[in-house]
Short mmCIF file of C-alpha atoms and ligand atoms in Angstrom, two decimals:
data_model
loop_
_atom_site.label_atom_id
_atom_site.label_comp_id
_atom_site.label_asym_id
_atom_site.label_seq_id
_atom_site.Cartn_x
_atom_site.Cartn_y
_atom_site.Cartn_z
CA MET A 147 -16.98 58.05 -33.97
CA ASP A 148 -15.72 58.00 -37.56
CA TYR A 149 -18.49 55.97 -39.15
CA ASN A 150 -16.96 55.64 -42.56
CA GLN A 151 -13.77 54.22 -41.07
CA ARG A 152 -15.46 51.88 -38.59
CA ILE A 153 -18.32 50.77 -40.83
CA PRO A 154 -17.33 50.95 -44.50
CA ASN A 155 -20.43 51.96 -46.42
CA ASN A 156 -21.87 53.73 -49.41
CA VAL A 157 -25.22 54.58 -47.84
CA GLY A 158 -24.32 57.97 -46.38
CA LEU A 159 -24.09 56.66 -42.82
CA ALA A 160 -21.94 59.60 -41.62
CA ASP A 161 -24.81 62.02 -42.35
CA ASP A 162 -27.75 59.86 -41.28
CA ARG A 163 -28.37 60.46 -37.58
CA SER A 164 -31.36 58.16 -37.20
CA LEU A 165 -29.53 55.26 -38.87
CA GLN A 166 -26.52 55.93 -36.63
CA ARG A 167 -28.71 55.79 -33.53
CA ALA A 168 -30.32 52.52 -34.60
CA LEU A 169 -26.93 50.94 -35.34
CA GLU A 170 -25.39 52.25 -32.11
CA ASN A 171 -27.92 50.16 -30.24
CA TRP A 172 -27.71 47.13 -32.46
CA GLN A 173 -23.97 46.87 -33.10
CA PRO A 174 -22.94 46.00 -29.48
CA ASN A 175 -25.61 43.28 -29.47
CA PHE A 176 -24.24 41.97 -32.74
CA LEU A 177 -20.77 41.73 -31.18
CA HIS A 178 -22.20 39.91 -28.16
CA TRP A 179 -23.91 37.52 -30.51
CA TRP A 180 -20.62 37.01 -32.40
CA GLN A 181 -18.77 36.28 -29.13
CA ASP A 182 -21.47 33.81 -28.05
CA MET A 183 -22.43 32.17 -31.32
CA GLY A 184 -19.66 32.98 -33.81
CA PRO A 185 -16.70 30.69 -34.55
CA GLU A 186 -15.71 28.96 -31.33
CA SER A 187 -12.47 29.95 -29.53
CA SER A 188 -11.36 32.12 -32.44
CA GLN A 189 -11.59 35.65 -31.03
CA ASN A 190 -7.86 36.22 -30.83
CA PHE A 191 -6.81 34.63 -34.13
CA ASP A 192 -5.30 36.75 -36.87
CA VAL A 193 -7.09 35.59 -40.01
CA TYR A 194 -6.14 36.45 -43.59
CA LEU A 195 -9.50 37.81 -44.71
CA ARG A 196 -10.90 39.91 -47.48
CA THR A 197 -12.91 42.93 -46.42
CA ALA A 198 -15.24 44.91 -48.67
CA ILE A 199 -14.55 48.63 -48.32
CA SER A 200 -16.37 49.76 -51.46
CA VAL A 201 -18.35 48.23 -54.31
CA ASP A 202 -15.89 48.88 -57.13
CA PRO A 203 -13.67 45.99 -58.27
CA GLN A 204 -10.63 47.21 -56.29
CA GLY A 205 -12.66 47.87 -53.19
CA TRP A 206 -14.58 44.76 -52.40
CA ALA A 207 -11.68 42.35 -51.88
CA ASN A 208 -9.08 43.90 -49.57
CA PHE A 209 -6.90 41.19 -48.06
CA GLY A 210 -5.07 41.38 -44.74
CA TYR A 211 -4.84 39.85 -41.27
CA VAL A 212 -7.82 40.70 -39.06
CA LYS A 213 -9.10 39.52 -35.69
CA MET A 214 -12.66 38.53 -36.49
CA PRO A 215 -14.40 40.55 -33.76
CA GLU A 216 -12.65 43.58 -35.31
CA TYR A 217 -13.78 42.75 -38.85
CA ARG A 218 -15.23 45.86 -40.46
CA TRP A 219 -18.72 44.70 -41.38
CA GLY A 220 -19.86 47.18 -43.99
CA ILE A 221 -23.10 48.26 -45.66
CA PHE A 222 -23.14 48.37 -49.44
CA LEU A 223 -25.61 48.90 -52.22
CA ASN A 224 -24.71 48.20 -55.82
CA PRO A 225 -24.62 51.42 -57.88
CA ALA A 226 -28.08 52.63 -58.88
CA VAL A 227 -29.32 52.16 -62.44
CA ALA A 228 -30.67 55.49 -63.69
CA ASP A 229 -34.47 55.51 -64.10
CA ARG A 230 -34.83 51.88 -63.11
CA LYS A 231 -38.37 50.60 -63.52
CA VAL A 232 -40.29 47.84 -61.77
CA GLY A 233 -39.66 44.88 -64.08
CA PHE A 234 -42.63 42.59 -63.41
CA GLY A 235 -46.06 42.29 -61.89
CA ALA A 236 -48.88 44.81 -61.66
CA HIS A 237 -46.50 47.80 -61.42
CA ARG A 238 -44.34 46.81 -64.35
CA GLY A 239 -42.99 49.92 -66.10
CA GLU A 240 -43.53 52.26 -63.13
CA ALA A 241 -40.52 53.88 -61.46
CA ALA A 242 -38.80 51.53 -58.98
CA TRP A 243 -39.58 52.38 -55.34
CA GLN A 244 -36.92 54.18 -53.30
CA GLU A 245 -39.07 53.94 -50.16
CA VAL A 246 -41.29 51.12 -48.95
CA PRO A 247 -44.75 51.24 -50.58
CA GLY A 248 -47.20 51.32 -47.65
CA GLU A 249 -49.48 48.60 -49.02
CA TYR A 250 -46.58 46.14 -49.34
CA ARG A 251 -44.82 47.00 -46.13
CA ALA A 252 -45.69 43.83 -44.19
CA ASN A 253 -44.77 41.50 -47.04
CA LEU A 254 -41.49 43.30 -47.74
CA ARG A 255 -40.54 43.17 -44.09
CA ARG A 256 -41.29 39.46 -44.03
CA ILE A 257 -39.13 38.83 -47.10
CA ILE A 258 -36.21 40.78 -45.62
CA VAL A 259 -36.51 39.13 -42.20
CA THR A 260 -36.68 35.64 -43.72
CA GLN A 261 -33.55 36.28 -45.79
CA GLY A 262 -31.81 38.02 -42.87
CA ASP A 263 -32.51 35.13 -40.50
CA THR A 264 -30.55 32.66 -42.64
CA GLU A 265 -27.32 34.67 -42.38
CA PRO A 266 -26.58 34.41 -38.62
CA ALA A 267 -28.15 30.93 -38.63
CA SER A 268 -25.42 29.52 -40.87
CA VAL A 269 -22.71 31.07 -38.66
CA GLU A 270 -24.29 29.33 -35.68
CA GLN A 271 -24.48 26.02 -37.55
CA GLN A 272 -20.78 26.24 -38.44
CA ARG A 273 -19.43 27.49 -35.15
CA HIS A 274 -17.63 24.32 -34.04
CA LEU A 275 -16.02 23.50 -37.37
CA GLY A 276 -12.91 25.59 -36.75
CA LEU A 277 -11.82 23.08 -34.13
CA THR A 278 -11.44 20.35 -36.76
CA ALA A 279 -10.35 22.23 -39.90
CA PRO A 280 -8.34 20.00 -42.28
CA SER A 281 -5.87 22.83 -43.04
CA LEU A 282 -5.19 26.52 -42.44
CA TYR A 283 -6.47 27.18 -45.96
CA ASP A 284 -9.83 25.59 -45.11
CA LEU A 285 -9.99 27.25 -41.72
CA ARG A 286 -9.50 30.62 -43.35
CA ASN A 287 -12.22 29.90 -45.91
CA LEU A 288 -14.64 28.93 -43.16
CA PHE A 289 -13.94 32.18 -41.32
CA GLN A 290 -14.24 34.19 -44.54
CA ILE A 291 -17.69 32.76 -45.11
CA ASN A 292 -18.65 33.35 -41.48
CA VAL A 293 -17.71 37.05 -41.51
CA GLU A 294 -19.47 37.52 -44.85
CA GLU A 295 -22.65 35.90 -43.57
CA GLY A 296 -22.29 38.37 -40.72
CA ARG A 297 -22.10 41.16 -43.30
CA HIS A 298 -25.17 39.80 -45.05
CA LEU A 299 -26.96 40.10 -41.73
CA TRP A 300 -25.81 43.72 -41.57
CA ALA A 301 -27.14 44.24 -45.09
CA MET A 302 -30.64 43.12 -44.09
CA VAL A 303 -30.49 44.99 -40.79
CA TYR A 304 -29.63 48.16 -42.71
CA LEU A 305 -32.83 47.78 -44.72
CA LEU A 306 -34.87 47.19 -41.55
CA HIS A 307 -33.32 50.16 -39.73
CA ARG A 308 -33.40 52.55 -42.62
CA HIS A 309 -36.82 51.73 -44.05
CA PHE A 310 -39.04 50.18 -41.36
CA GLY A 311 -38.82 52.40 -38.28
CA ARG A 312 -39.61 50.92 -34.91
CA ASP A 313 -40.87 47.51 -36.02
CA GLY A 314 -37.79 47.24 -38.25
CA ARG A 315 -35.60 47.80 -35.21
CA GLU A 316 -37.50 45.14 -33.30
CA GLU A 317 -37.07 42.67 -36.14
CA ALA A 318 -33.36 43.50 -36.30
CA ASP A 319 -33.04 42.70 -32.59
CA ALA A 320 -34.95 39.44 -33.02
CA LEU A 321 -32.46 38.34 -35.70
CA LEU A 322 -29.86 38.22 -32.93
CA GLU A 323 -32.17 36.35 -30.53
CA ARG A 324 -33.28 33.31 -32.53
CA ARG A 325 -30.84 30.41 -32.45
CA SER A 326 -30.26 27.63 -34.95
CA GLY A 327 -31.75 24.39 -33.64
CA ASP A 328 -33.18 25.97 -30.48
CA ALA A 329 -36.37 24.27 -29.32
CA ASP A 330 -38.03 27.48 -28.08
CA ASN A 331 -36.73 30.12 -30.47
CA PRO A 332 -35.42 28.44 -33.62
CA ARG A 333 -34.37 30.01 -36.90
CA ILE A 334 -37.23 30.53 -39.34
CA LEU A 335 -36.40 27.93 -42.03
CA GLY A 336 -35.87 24.20 -41.51
CA ALA A 337 -32.48 23.68 -43.18
CA PHE A 338 -31.06 26.40 -40.96
CA ASN A 339 -31.92 24.42 -37.85
CA GLU A 340 -30.02 21.32 -38.99
CA LYS A 341 -26.55 20.63 -37.66
CA THR A 342 -23.40 21.08 -39.75
CA PRO A 343 -21.34 18.68 -37.65
CA ASP A 344 -18.36 17.94 -39.89
CA TRP A 345 -16.46 19.28 -42.88
CA LEU A 346 -18.12 17.04 -45.45
CA ALA A 347 -21.44 18.49 -44.24
CA PHE A 348 -19.91 21.98 -44.46
CA PHE A 349 -18.88 21.51 -48.09
CA MET A 350 -22.32 20.12 -48.92
CA PHE A 351 -23.96 23.02 -47.09
CA THR A 352 -21.93 25.61 -48.98
CA TYR A 353 -22.56 23.74 -52.22
CA PHE A 354 -26.33 23.43 -51.84
CA THR A 355 -27.57 25.81 -49.18
CA ASP A 356 -25.42 28.78 -50.19
CA ARG A 357 -26.64 28.07 -53.72
CA ASP A 358 -30.19 28.40 -52.45
CA GLY A 359 -28.94 31.75 -51.16
CA LYS A 360 -27.76 32.64 -54.64
CA PHE A 361 -31.17 31.92 -56.16
CA GLN A 362 -33.12 33.72 -53.44
CA LEU A 363 -30.82 36.72 -53.75
CA ASN A 364 -31.15 36.66 -57.53
CA ALA A 365 -34.93 36.76 -57.19
CA LEU A 366 -34.69 39.65 -54.71
CA ALA A 367 -32.14 41.43 -56.92
CA GLU A 368 -35.04 41.93 -59.36
CA SER A 369 -37.23 43.57 -56.71
CA GLY A 370 -39.12 46.76 -57.48
CA PHE A 371 -37.98 47.98 -54.06
CA GLU A 372 -34.70 49.47 -55.21
CA PRO A 373 -32.74 49.35 -51.91
CA LEU A 374 -33.44 45.61 -51.62
CA ALA A 375 -32.43 45.00 -55.24
CA ARG A 376 -29.16 46.92 -54.89
CA THR A 377 -28.28 45.33 -51.53
CA THR A 378 -28.80 41.78 -52.76
CA GLN A 379 -26.92 42.45 -55.99
CA PHE A 380 -23.82 43.23 -53.95
CA MET A 381 -24.35 40.22 -51.66
CA LEU A 382 -24.22 37.98 -54.73
CA THR A 383 -20.57 38.89 -55.33
CA GLU A 384 -19.75 37.31 -51.95
CA GLU A 385 -22.08 34.34 -52.38
CA ALA A 386 -20.13 33.15 -55.43
CA TYR A 387 -17.12 32.48 -53.22
CA HIS A 388 -19.18 30.47 -50.72
CA MET A 389 -20.32 28.15 -53.50
CA PHE A 390 -16.73 27.89 -54.77
CA VAL A 391 -15.71 26.65 -51.31
CA GLY A 392 -18.47 24.03 -51.51
CA GLU A 393 -17.77 22.81 -55.02
CA SER A 394 -13.98 22.77 -54.69
CA GLY A 395 -14.28 21.19 -51.24
CA ILE A 396 -16.43 18.31 -52.52
CA SER A 397 -14.06 17.88 -55.48
CA ARG A 398 -11.00 17.74 -53.20
CA VAL A 399 -12.61 15.11 -50.96
CA MET A 400 -13.50 13.09 -54.07
CA GLN A 401 -9.99 13.46 -55.43
CA ARG A 402 -8.44 12.02 -52.29
CA THR A 403 -10.98 9.18 -52.30
CA CYS A 404 -10.17 8.34 -55.92
CA GLU A 405 -6.44 8.34 -55.18
CA VAL A 406 -7.00 5.80 -52.41
CA MET A 407 -9.31 3.72 -54.59
CA ASN A 408 -6.66 3.59 -57.31
CA GLN A 409 -3.80 2.88 -54.92
CA LEU A 410 -5.69 -0.03 -53.37
CA ALA A 411 -7.43 -1.01 -56.62
CA THR A 412 -10.73 -1.24 -54.77
CA ASP A 413 -14.13 0.35 -54.52
CA ASN A 414 -14.92 -1.45 -51.30
CA PRO A 415 -16.11 1.26 -48.87
CA ALA A 416 -14.66 -0.52 -45.85
CA LYS A 417 -11.19 -0.61 -47.44
CA VAL A 418 -11.41 3.03 -48.50
CA ARG A 419 -12.38 3.95 -44.96
CA ALA A 420 -9.61 1.87 -43.45
CA ALA A 421 -7.18 3.92 -45.56
CA GLY A 422 -8.54 7.12 -44.02
CA ALA A 423 -10.58 8.44 -46.96
CA ILE A 424 -14.34 8.91 -47.31
CA ASP A 425 -15.91 6.28 -49.58
CA LEU A 426 -17.98 7.54 -52.52
CA PRO A 427 -21.29 6.01 -51.27
CA THR A 428 -20.97 8.03 -48.06
CA ILE A 429 -20.29 11.20 -50.06
CA GLN A 430 -23.37 10.38 -52.14
CA ARG A 431 -25.53 9.97 -49.02
CA TYR A 432 -24.37 13.31 -47.66
CA LEU A 433 -25.15 14.83 -51.03
CA ASN A 434 -28.65 13.27 -50.97
CA PHE A 435 -29.33 14.73 -47.55
CA HIS A 436 -28.16 18.28 -48.22
CA SER A 437 -29.74 18.41 -51.66
CA SER A 438 -33.17 17.36 -50.38
CA VAL A 439 -33.13 19.53 -47.28
CA THR A 440 -32.14 22.52 -49.40
CA LEU A 441 -34.90 21.88 -51.97
CA ASP A 442 -37.41 22.36 -49.15
CA LEU A 443 -36.09 25.90 -48.61
CA PHE A 444 -37.84 27.04 -51.78
CA GLY A 445 -41.18 26.48 -50.09
CA ALA A 446 -44.40 24.79 -51.14
CA ASP A 447 -44.72 23.93 -54.83
CA GLN A 448 -47.95 25.89 -54.98
CA SER A 449 -47.99 29.08 -52.99
CA SER A 450 -50.33 32.04 -53.02
CA ASN A 451 -47.66 34.07 -51.21
CA ALA A 452 -45.25 33.48 -54.08
CA ALA A 453 -47.92 34.78 -56.46
CA ILE A 454 -48.53 37.86 -54.31
CA PHE A 455 -44.82 38.63 -53.93
CA TYR A 456 -44.43 38.45 -57.70
CA SER A 457 -47.56 40.32 -58.72
CA SER A 458 -46.81 43.14 -56.32
CA GLY A 459 -43.26 43.51 -57.73
CA LEU A 460 -41.41 42.48 -54.56
CA LYS A 461 -39.69 39.24 -55.63
CA GLY A 462 -39.02 38.32 -59.24
CA ARG A 463 -37.77 35.19 -60.95
CA HIS A 464 -34.12 34.25 -61.43
CA LYS A 465 -32.95 36.39 -64.40
CA GLU A 466 -36.37 38.05 -64.63
CA THR A 467 -35.25 40.83 -66.96
CA LYS A 468 -33.64 38.37 -69.40
CA ARG A 469 -36.83 36.34 -69.85
CA ASN A 470 -38.97 36.80 -72.92
CA ASP A 471 -42.53 36.84 -71.68
CA ASP A 472 -45.02 39.41 -70.47
CA HIS A 473 -43.60 39.47 -66.88
CA LEU A 474 -47.19 39.31 -65.61
CA LEU A 475 -47.72 35.55 -66.07
CA LYS A 476 -51.48 35.83 -65.69
CA GLY A 477 -52.52 33.13 -68.18
CA ALA A 478 -49.30 31.13 -67.99
CA SER A 479 -49.05 27.61 -66.58
CA TYR A 480 -46.28 25.40 -65.21
CA GLN A 481 -45.79 21.69 -64.61
CA VAL A 482 -45.45 20.62 -61.00
CA LEU A 483 -45.05 17.12 -59.60
CA ASP A 484 -48.06 15.96 -57.69
CA ALA A 485 -48.17 13.00 -55.34
CA SER A 486 -51.70 13.19 -54.01
CA SER A 487 -52.70 9.94 -55.77
CA GLY A 488 -49.77 8.04 -54.25
CA THR A 489 -47.84 8.13 -57.53
CA LEU A 490 -45.84 10.97 -59.05
CA VAL A 491 -47.72 12.74 -61.84
CA GLU A 492 -46.99 15.96 -63.65
CA ARG A 493 -49.77 18.46 -63.27
CA GLU A 494 -50.26 21.78 -64.98
CA VAL A 495 -51.01 24.66 -62.59
CA PRO A 496 -51.10 28.47 -62.91
CA MET A 497 -47.51 29.65 -63.08
CA LEU A 498 -48.07 32.51 -60.67
CA ASN A 499 -48.82 30.01 -57.93
CA ALA A 500 -45.89 27.81 -58.94
CA LEU A 501 -43.10 30.41 -58.73
CA ASN A 502 -41.40 28.59 -55.85
CA GLU A 503 -41.22 25.58 -58.13
CA VAL A 504 -39.87 27.68 -61.01
CA LEU A 505 -37.03 28.90 -58.78
CA ARG A 506 -36.45 25.39 -57.39
CA ASP A 507 -36.12 24.00 -60.94
CA ASP A 508 -33.62 26.74 -61.85
CA PHE A 509 -31.67 25.79 -58.74
CA ILE A 510 -31.73 22.08 -59.66
CA ARG A 511 -30.31 22.82 -63.12
CA ASP A 512 -27.50 24.85 -61.57
CA SER A 513 -26.76 22.16 -58.95
CA GLU A 514 -26.69 19.52 -61.67
CA ALA A 515 -24.07 21.42 -63.65
CA GLY A 516 -21.79 21.69 -60.62
CA ILE A 517 -22.06 17.99 -59.80
CA GLY A 518 -21.07 17.34 -63.40
CA ARG A 519 -17.90 19.35 -62.79
CA CYS A 520 -17.20 17.40 -59.57
CA ASN A 521 -17.59 14.13 -61.47
CA ARG A 522 -14.71 15.08 -63.75
CA VAL A 523 -12.46 14.33 -60.77
CA ILE A 524 -13.59 10.69 -60.86
CA ASP A 525 -13.38 10.70 -64.63
CA LYS A 526 -9.77 11.89 -64.59
CA ALA A 527 -8.93 9.19 -62.07
CA GLY A 528 -10.17 6.68 -64.65
CA LEU A 529 -12.94 5.32 -62.44
CA PRO A 530 -16.47 4.50 -63.63
CA HIS A 531 -18.42 5.84 -60.62
CA ARG A 532 -20.54 8.99 -60.67
CA LEU A 533 -22.22 11.15 -58.06
CA LYS A 534 -25.80 12.05 -58.87
CA LEU A 535 -28.40 14.51 -57.67
CA PRO A 536 -31.28 12.64 -56.05
CA HIS A 537 -34.73 12.92 -57.60
CA LYS A 538 -36.58 16.12 -56.74
CA ALA A 539 -39.19 14.18 -54.74
CA PHE A 540 -36.64 12.35 -52.57
CA ASN A 541 -36.83 13.00 -48.80
CA ARG A 542 -39.01 16.09 -49.06
CA ARG A 543 -40.74 17.58 -46.03
CA ILE A 544 -42.49 20.59 -47.55
CA GLY A 545 -45.14 20.81 -50.26
CA SER A 546 -47.21 18.06 -51.84
CA LEU A 547 -44.18 15.74 -52.16
CA ALA A 548 -43.89 15.54 -48.39
CA GLY A 549 -46.65 12.92 -48.38
CA VAL A 550 -44.79 10.20 -50.33
CA ARG A 551 -41.67 8.10 -49.90
CA VAL A 552 -39.52 8.32 -53.01
CA SER A 553 -36.14 6.73 -53.73
CA PRO A 554 -33.18 8.81 -55.00
CA ASP A 555 -33.99 7.39 -58.46
CA GLY A 556 -37.54 8.69 -58.30
CA ASP A 557 -39.48 5.50 -57.56
CA VAL A 558 -42.34 5.74 -55.10
CA VAL A 559 -41.68 3.16 -52.37
CA SER A 560 -43.63 1.80 -49.42
CA GLU A 561 -42.87 2.88 -45.88
CA ALA A 562 -41.42 -0.59 -45.25
CA GLU A 563 -39.12 -0.38 -48.26
CA TRP A 564 -38.06 3.14 -47.27
CA ASN A 565 -37.14 1.93 -43.81
CA SER A 566 -35.14 -0.98 -45.15
CA ARG A 567 -33.24 1.16 -47.69
CA VAL A 568 -32.87 4.50 -45.95
CA SER A 569 -29.35 3.76 -44.71
CA ASP A 570 -28.30 3.34 -48.37
CA TRP A 571 -29.80 6.70 -49.22
CA LEU A 572 -29.19 9.04 -46.29
CA PRO A 573 -26.21 9.30 -43.92
CA SER A 574 -26.54 6.80 -41.09
CA ASP A 575 -25.28 7.31 -37.56
CA ASP A 576 -22.43 5.03 -38.55
CA ASP A 577 -21.54 7.23 -41.56
CA ARG A 578 -21.57 10.35 -39.43
CA ALA A 579 -19.49 8.69 -36.73
CA PHE A 580 -16.94 7.58 -39.32
CA VAL A 581 -16.68 11.05 -40.87
CA ALA A 582 -16.44 12.55 -37.38
CA SER A 583 -13.56 10.19 -36.59
CA LEU A 584 -11.54 11.76 -39.43
CA MET A 585 -12.05 15.32 -38.24
CA GLN A 586 -8.87 16.57 -36.62
CA ARG A 587 -7.42 20.03 -36.86
CA VAL A 588 -4.34 20.33 -39.07
CA VAL A 589 -2.46 23.55 -38.31
CA GLU A 590 0.88 23.21 -40.04
CA PRO A 591 1.03 25.63 -43.00
CA GLY A 592 0.77 23.81 -46.33
CA LYS A 593 -0.37 20.51 -44.73
CA TYR A 594 -3.75 18.84 -45.29
CA ALA A 595 -5.70 16.13 -43.48
CA GLY A 596 -5.48 12.71 -45.09
CA TRP A 597 -9.10 12.64 -46.29
CA ILE A 598 -8.88 15.73 -48.53
CA ALA A 599 -6.60 16.79 -51.39
CA PRO A 600 -4.87 20.20 -51.34
CA PRO A 601 -6.57 23.00 -53.31
CA GLN A 602 -5.57 23.77 -56.89
CA VAL A 603 -4.86 27.43 -56.18
CA PRO A 604 -4.10 29.32 -52.98
CA VAL A 605 -6.05 32.37 -51.82
CA ASN A 606 -5.06 35.68 -53.44
CA ASP A 607 -1.91 34.27 -55.09
CA GLN A 608 -0.22 33.47 -51.80
CA PRO A 609 2.40 30.67 -51.62
CA MET A 610 1.10 27.14 -51.05
CA ASN A 611 2.42 27.01 -47.47
CA PHE A 612 1.00 30.43 -46.50
CA GLU A 613 0.05 30.90 -42.86
CA TYR A 614 -3.62 31.86 -43.38
CA VAL A 615 -4.40 31.85 -39.66
CA ARG A 616 -2.13 32.81 -36.78
CA PHE A 617 -3.41 31.38 -33.54
CA ASN A 618 -1.46 33.64 -31.16
FE1 FE2 B 158 -25.42 34.98 -46.99
FE1 FE2 B 159 -23.42 32.42 -48.24
#
């Protein structure tokens, strides 16, 4: 088998017999998983996809029609930085590790498995969406994200196969056995067991949850374990597109809604719905849900694991190397929100234990900026409404904030008040049923469902009515 042709890579796969043997066992199982759990009824479609065949700028975005089961999932590391040093923690200044340091082996494996588990999970969550895509453009974007999440799985499996021997191979197999939402063998993290039932949920997921991916990958891109750092650096190039699909998708939904609101001169949700668009309060409730569920992915606000991962040089902060401090953080402190008294109070805690919170706050700032860009759509339509990120403590299930009920504005409320207001704050069954009623597949090139505006620019400079997917 010509490995370099079949599996594009820059990790010397053609000369690495033990890696070949591990992948020869795993790859057929991956394809079975894709047939079972990948995009539904799509195996024979020709999809206009980009494929990474190398890490240089010309190589990582090769466009052409591909049947997804024949997609060439590749293995790429960003180019090495000569003499790279561990940038933080107890080993700061020592040469970065090319092989797994024995004492950190279990923690590194856990970090890689946790990241790896999210990749197939999102494909599983999105597997029915192709049946209701609002256009060929959107269908193609969904499939692009799905194959790239598949490649991200390959990226983590490469690390497990190449660096962790037998238990790495077992973990790689288990990544294909867990299932999103399964009662007996679920995915590791909560948000990856939620449903993504409709396209508004999909755009919110790619806006928020892929952005969590960006921040986790950024933290791992600083790792002292060089293969993990270089792998995640390359994954980030793909992640940017996933978030673009989220942000532009939300903006296009909002644009259509604003058009209807202006045509009818109304902000009455029932009238907007009757005209076949999604009212802004429903969009806000979806946003509240996906934002809060994604915030939980960062983990407990105080975590000794986070401190250990940092101090041992395995997982840094977002933009670690650009920060001006000692990169040890031993005496440093950080403000976290505490709810143990029944009210929300800021409390100063050792920063090392609060690194999940540091990353979560970086994520919130980034999310905020994007919502600001989405709001320009409403602004341009001349309407006074605004979408808003909910308060950090709203609807949290993990960490000390899980114990209190907090409104999207940040007010602590009683259980009774929560119950009476929750349908204003989170999507109700009625909201979801309404959005579901709009979901119908549009397959004519250049046409879009009535609840979403066309995109500003086509993919890869193609004409506006380009046939992104051929159904055969
Ligand atoms: Fe990913
Ligand atoms: Fe992603």
